[in-house]
Coordinates of C-alpha atoms and ligand atoms in Angstrom, one line a residue:
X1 CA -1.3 26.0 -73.3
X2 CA 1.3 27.8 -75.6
X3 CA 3.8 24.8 -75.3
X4 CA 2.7 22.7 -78.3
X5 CA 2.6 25.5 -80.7
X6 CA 5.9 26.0 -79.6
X7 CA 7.4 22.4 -79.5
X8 CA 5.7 22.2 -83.4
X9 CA 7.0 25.1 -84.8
X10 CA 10.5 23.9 -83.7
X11 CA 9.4 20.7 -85.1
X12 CA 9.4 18.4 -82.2
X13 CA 6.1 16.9 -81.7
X14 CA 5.1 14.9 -84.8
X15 CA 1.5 14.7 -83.0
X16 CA -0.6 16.2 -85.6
X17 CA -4.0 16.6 -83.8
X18 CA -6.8 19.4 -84.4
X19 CA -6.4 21.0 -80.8
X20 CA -3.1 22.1 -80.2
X21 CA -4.2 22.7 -76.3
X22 CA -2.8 20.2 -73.7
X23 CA -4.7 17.5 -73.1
X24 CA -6.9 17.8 -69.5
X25 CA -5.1 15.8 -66.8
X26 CA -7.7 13.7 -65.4
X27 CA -7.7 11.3 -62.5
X28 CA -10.8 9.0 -62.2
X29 CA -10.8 6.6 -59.3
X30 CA -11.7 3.3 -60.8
X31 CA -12.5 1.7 -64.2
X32 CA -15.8 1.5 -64.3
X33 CA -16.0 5.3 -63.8
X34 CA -12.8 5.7 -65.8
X35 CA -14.7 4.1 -68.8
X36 CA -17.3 6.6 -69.0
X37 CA -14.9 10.0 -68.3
X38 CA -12.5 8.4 -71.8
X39 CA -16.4 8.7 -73.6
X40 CA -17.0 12.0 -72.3
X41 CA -13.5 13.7 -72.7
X42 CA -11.9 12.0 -75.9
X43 CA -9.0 13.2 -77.3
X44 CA -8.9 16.2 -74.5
X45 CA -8.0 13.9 -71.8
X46 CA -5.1 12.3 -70.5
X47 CA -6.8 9.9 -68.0
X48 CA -5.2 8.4 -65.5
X49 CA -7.3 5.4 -63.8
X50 CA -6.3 4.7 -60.1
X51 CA -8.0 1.6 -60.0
X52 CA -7.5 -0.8 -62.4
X53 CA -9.3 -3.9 -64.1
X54 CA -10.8 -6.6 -62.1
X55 CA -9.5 -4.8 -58.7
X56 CA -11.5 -3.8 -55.6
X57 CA -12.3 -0.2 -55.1
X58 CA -13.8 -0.9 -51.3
X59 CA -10.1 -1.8 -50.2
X60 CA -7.2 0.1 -52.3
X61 CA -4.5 1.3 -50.8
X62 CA -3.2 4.0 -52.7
X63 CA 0.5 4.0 -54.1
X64 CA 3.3 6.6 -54.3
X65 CA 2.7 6.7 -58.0
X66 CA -1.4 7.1 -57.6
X67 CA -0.6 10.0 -55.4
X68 CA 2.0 11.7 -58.1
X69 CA -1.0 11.2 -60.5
X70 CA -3.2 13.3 -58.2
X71 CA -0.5 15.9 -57.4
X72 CA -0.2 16.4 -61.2
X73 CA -4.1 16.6 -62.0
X74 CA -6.0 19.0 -63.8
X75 CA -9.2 17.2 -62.8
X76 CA -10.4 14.6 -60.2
X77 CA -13.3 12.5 -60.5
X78 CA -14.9 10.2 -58.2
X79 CA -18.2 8.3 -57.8
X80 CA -19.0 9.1 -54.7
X81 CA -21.3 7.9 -51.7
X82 CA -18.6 6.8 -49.6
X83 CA -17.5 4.6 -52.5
X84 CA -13.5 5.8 -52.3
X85 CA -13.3 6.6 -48.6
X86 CA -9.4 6.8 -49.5
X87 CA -9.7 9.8 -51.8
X88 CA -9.8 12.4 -49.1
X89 CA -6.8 11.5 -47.5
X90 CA -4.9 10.8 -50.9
X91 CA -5.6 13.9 -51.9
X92 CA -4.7 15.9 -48.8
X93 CA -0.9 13.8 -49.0
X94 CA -0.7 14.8 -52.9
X95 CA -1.3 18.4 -51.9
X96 CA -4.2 18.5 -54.5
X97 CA -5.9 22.0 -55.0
X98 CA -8.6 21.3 -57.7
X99 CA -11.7 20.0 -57.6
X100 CA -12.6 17.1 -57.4
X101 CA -16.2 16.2 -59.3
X102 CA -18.5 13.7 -57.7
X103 CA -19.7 11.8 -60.6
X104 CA -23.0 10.4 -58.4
X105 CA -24.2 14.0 -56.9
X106 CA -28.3 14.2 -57.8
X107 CA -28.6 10.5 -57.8
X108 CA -30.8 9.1 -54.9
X109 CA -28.9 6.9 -52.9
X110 CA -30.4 3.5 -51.6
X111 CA -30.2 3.6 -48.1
X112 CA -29.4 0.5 -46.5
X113 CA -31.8 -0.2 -43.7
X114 CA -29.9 -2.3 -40.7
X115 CA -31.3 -5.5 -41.4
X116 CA -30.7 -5.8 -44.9
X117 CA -27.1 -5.8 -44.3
X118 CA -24.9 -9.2 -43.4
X119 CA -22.8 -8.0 -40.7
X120 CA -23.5 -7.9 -37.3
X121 CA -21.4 -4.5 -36.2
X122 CA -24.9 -2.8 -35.9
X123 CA -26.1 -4.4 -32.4
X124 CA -23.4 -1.8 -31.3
X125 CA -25.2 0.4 -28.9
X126 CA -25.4 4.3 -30.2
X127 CA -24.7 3.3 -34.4
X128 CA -25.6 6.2 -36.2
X129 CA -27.6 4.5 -39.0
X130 CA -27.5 7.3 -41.3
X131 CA -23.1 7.3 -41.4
X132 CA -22.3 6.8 -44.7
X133 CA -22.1 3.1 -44.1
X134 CA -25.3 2.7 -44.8
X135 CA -25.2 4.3 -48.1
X136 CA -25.1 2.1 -51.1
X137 CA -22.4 3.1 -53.0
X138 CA -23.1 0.9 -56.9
X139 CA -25.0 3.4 -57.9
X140 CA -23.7 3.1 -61.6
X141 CA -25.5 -0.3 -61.7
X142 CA -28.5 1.5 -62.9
X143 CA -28.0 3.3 -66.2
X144 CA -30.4 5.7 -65.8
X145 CA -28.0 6.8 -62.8
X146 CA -25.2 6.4 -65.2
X147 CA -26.7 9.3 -67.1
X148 CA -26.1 11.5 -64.4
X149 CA -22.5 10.4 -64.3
X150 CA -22.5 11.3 -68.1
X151 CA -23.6 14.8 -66.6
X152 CA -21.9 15.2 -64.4
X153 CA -18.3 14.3 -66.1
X154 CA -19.1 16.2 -68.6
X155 CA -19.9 19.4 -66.5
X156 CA -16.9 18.9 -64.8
X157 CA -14.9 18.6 -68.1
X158 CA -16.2 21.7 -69.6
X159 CA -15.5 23.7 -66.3
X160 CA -11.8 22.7 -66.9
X161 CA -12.1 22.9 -69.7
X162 CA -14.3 25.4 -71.6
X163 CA -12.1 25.8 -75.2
X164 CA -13.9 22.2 -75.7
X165 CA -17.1 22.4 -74.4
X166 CA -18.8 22.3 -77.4
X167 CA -16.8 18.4 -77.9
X168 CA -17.9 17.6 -74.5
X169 CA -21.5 18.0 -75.1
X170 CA -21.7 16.3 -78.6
X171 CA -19.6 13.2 -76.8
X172 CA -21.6 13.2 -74.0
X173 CA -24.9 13.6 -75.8
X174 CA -23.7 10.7 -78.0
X175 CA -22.9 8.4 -75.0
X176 CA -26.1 9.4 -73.6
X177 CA -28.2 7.9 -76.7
X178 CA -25.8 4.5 -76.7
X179 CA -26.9 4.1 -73.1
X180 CA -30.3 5.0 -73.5
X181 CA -30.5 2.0 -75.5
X182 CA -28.9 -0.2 -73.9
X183 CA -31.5 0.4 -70.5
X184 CA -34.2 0.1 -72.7
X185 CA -32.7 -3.5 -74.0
X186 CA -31.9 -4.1 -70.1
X187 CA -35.3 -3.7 -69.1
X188 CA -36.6 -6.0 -72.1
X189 CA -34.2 -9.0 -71.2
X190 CA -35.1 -8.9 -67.7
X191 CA -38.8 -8.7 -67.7
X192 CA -39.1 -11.7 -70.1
X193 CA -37.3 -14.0 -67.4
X194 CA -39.8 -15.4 -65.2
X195 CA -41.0 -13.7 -62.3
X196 CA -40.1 -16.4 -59.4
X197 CA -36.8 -16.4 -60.9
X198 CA -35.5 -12.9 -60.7
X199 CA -33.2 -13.0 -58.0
X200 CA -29.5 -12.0 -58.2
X201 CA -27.4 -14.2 -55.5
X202 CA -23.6 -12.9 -55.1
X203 CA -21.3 -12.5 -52.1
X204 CA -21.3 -8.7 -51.7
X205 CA -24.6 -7.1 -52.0
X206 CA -23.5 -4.6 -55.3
X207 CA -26.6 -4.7 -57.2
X208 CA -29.0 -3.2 -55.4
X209 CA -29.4 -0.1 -57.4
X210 CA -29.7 -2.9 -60.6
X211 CA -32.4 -4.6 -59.2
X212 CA -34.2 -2.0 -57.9
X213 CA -34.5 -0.5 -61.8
X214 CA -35.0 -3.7 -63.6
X215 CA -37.1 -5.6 -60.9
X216 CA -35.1 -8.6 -59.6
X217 CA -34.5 -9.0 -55.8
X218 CA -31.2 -9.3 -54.2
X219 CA -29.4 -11.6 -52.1
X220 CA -26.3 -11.2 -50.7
X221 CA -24.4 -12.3 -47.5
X222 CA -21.7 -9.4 -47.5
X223 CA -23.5 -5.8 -46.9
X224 CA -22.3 -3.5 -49.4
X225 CA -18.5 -3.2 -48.8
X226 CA -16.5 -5.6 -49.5
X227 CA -14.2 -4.7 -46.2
X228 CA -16.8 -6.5 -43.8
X229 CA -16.9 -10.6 -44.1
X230 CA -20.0 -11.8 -44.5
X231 CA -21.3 -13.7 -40.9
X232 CA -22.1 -17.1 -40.2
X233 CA -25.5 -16.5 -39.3
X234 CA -26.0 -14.4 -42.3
X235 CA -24.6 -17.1 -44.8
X236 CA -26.9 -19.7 -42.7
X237 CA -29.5 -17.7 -43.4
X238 CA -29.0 -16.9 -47.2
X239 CA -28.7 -20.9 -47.4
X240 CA -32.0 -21.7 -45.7
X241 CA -33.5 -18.2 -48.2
X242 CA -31.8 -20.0 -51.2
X243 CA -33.3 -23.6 -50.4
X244 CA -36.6 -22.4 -49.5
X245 CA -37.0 -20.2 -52.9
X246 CA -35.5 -22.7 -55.2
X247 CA -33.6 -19.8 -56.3
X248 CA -31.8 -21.5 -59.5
X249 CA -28.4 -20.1 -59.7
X250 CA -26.0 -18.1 -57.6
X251 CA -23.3 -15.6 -59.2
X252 CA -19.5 -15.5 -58.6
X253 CA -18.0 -11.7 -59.0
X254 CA -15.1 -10.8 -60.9
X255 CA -13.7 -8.4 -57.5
X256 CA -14.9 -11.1 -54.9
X257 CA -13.3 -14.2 -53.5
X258 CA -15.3 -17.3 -55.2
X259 CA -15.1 -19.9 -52.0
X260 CA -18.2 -18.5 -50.2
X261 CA -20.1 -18.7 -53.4
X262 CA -18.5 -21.9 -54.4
X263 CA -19.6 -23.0 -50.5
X264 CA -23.0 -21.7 -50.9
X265 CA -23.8 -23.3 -54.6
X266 CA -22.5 -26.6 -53.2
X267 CA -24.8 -26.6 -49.7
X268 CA -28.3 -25.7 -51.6
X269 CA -27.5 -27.3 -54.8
X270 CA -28.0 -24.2 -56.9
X271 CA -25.8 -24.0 -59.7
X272 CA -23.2 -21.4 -60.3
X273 CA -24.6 -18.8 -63.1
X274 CA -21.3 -17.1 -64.1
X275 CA -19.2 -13.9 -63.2
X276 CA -20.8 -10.9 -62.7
X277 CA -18.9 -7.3 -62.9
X278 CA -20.2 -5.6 -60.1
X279 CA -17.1 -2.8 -59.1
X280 CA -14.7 -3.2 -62.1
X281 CA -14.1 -4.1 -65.5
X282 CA -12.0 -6.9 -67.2
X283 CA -9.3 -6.0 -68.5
X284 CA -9.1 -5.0 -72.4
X285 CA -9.7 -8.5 -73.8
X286 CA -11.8 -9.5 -71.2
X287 CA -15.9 -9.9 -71.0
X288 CA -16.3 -6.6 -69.9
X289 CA -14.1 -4.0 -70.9
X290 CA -16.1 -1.2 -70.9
X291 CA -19.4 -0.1 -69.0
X292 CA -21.4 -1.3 -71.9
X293 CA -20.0 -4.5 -72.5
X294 CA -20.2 -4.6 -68.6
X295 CA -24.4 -4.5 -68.6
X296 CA -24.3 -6.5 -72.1
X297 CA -22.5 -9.5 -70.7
X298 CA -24.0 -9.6 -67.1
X299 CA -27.4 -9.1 -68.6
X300 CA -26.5 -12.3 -70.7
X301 CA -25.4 -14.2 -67.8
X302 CA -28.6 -13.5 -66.0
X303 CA -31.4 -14.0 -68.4
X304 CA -29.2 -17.6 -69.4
X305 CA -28.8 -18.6 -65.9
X306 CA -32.7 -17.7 -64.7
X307 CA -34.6 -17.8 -67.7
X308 CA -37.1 -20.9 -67.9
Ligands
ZN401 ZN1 -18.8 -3.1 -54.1

């Protein structure tokens, strides 16, 4: 803490800033999360995002340089419900001591029942159907869930952190009100869409938690983890659904291979709606650089692609 005083009055930073406290080392684990800790902590961060743009959370394998990034942390923040199963053992091999804050604790999780998912491994004799497995992990697709992120960062921040708690809260409340808003806009935009037409078709079932709080119904031959390939008889099946419904326009994802919705769009004739951001964000120039511009374009995608 004394170091910057020390490094200006010998006149070696030229970093003039109001707190002369080290920033917070932070670690969040991807960047949809990452997004909404740099809103909550500002200037009193250094964040470090494991990862990054457009890349799959369900599958990273950690690096040598992730793991130095956790060994030097202040702060670690994850979402949670078995979202980053490789957190655990990353920080165990980066000897992390601190706590790591679970940005999704108070939100109810959507429990997958067996049927609803699109693999098969759960004809197994003895499955425990309450592992986390069957736990849906997007729970940042709803924003009122995403306000409990907001409280939850910014808890975690201030118990850091408490010089700047009083920066925290004023952030935080301010992110709050912007995504207030922006659910009440969501809500709007997907009630005015036709009724018959409010179905969200992608390959891995991510938007549960979305649908459930803006009323649209979800189809999605993958289960909720990418890791698991969606089955044969499950893609039949959503093929047969999509036919049958006249559903009028499937959705590619920006951290999922686009053959099998490619496939499916050209068996049942539905067009292809657009990317959706489901587990990441674009990079910085891209459609969805930040959680808001996330909901803003998908949103837009969905009410052009199923509106009447
Ligand atoms: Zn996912």
């Amino acid at each position: 803490m004394l170091l910057r005083p020390l490094l200006l009055a010998l006149g070696l930073s030229t970093v003039a800033t109001a707190a002369f406290a080290e920033p917070v080392k932070v670690v969040a684990s991807f960047s949809i999360l990452g997004d909404m800790v740099a809103n909550v902590g500002g200037d009193h961060i250094a964040l470090t995002t494991l990862v990054g743009p457009d890349g799959d959370a369900h599958v990273f394998q950690p690096s040598p340089r992730d793991a130095k990034a956790v060994a030097g942390a202040d702060l670690v923040i994850i979402s949670g419900l078995g979202f980053e199963g490789w957190m655990e053992r990353l920080t165990e091999a980066a000897a992390y001591k601190g706590k790591v804050v679970v940005a999704s604790t108070g939100v109810t999780p959507r429990e997958m029942a067996a049927e609803e998912e699109g693999h098969e491994e759960h004809a197994e004799e003895g499955h425990d159907h309450h592992d986390h497995g069957n736990v849906d992990p997007h729970a940042w697709q709803d924003l009122s869930n995403g306000l409990r992120y907001v409280d939850n960062i910014a808890a975690g921040l201030i118990a850091a952190d408490p010089a700047n708690e009083a920066d925290y809260r004023a952030h935080a409340a301010a992110y709050r009100a912007k995504l207030e808003a922006l659910d009440a806009k969501v809500k709007a935009a997907i009630a005015a869409l036709p009724a018959e037409r409010r179905k969200i078709i992608t390959s891995h079932d991510a938007f549960g938690y979305f649908a459930a709080a803006y009323g649209l119904e979800v189809l999605a031959p993958q289960g909720v983890s990418t890791e698991s390939e969606a089955s044969a008889k499950g893609v039949a099946l959503l093929i047969q659904q999509i036919k049958e419904t006249k559903a009028p326009a499937v959705f590619l994802e920006n951290v999922t291979d686009p053959r099998l919705i490619a496939q499916i769009a050209r068996e049942t004739g539905a067009h292809i709606g657009g990317t959706l951001y489901s587990d990441a964000l674009s990079g910085a120039s891209g459609d969805a650089s930040t959680y808001i511009a996330m909901f803003e374009h998908n949103v837009a995608m969905l009410t052009a692609a199923l509106g009447s």
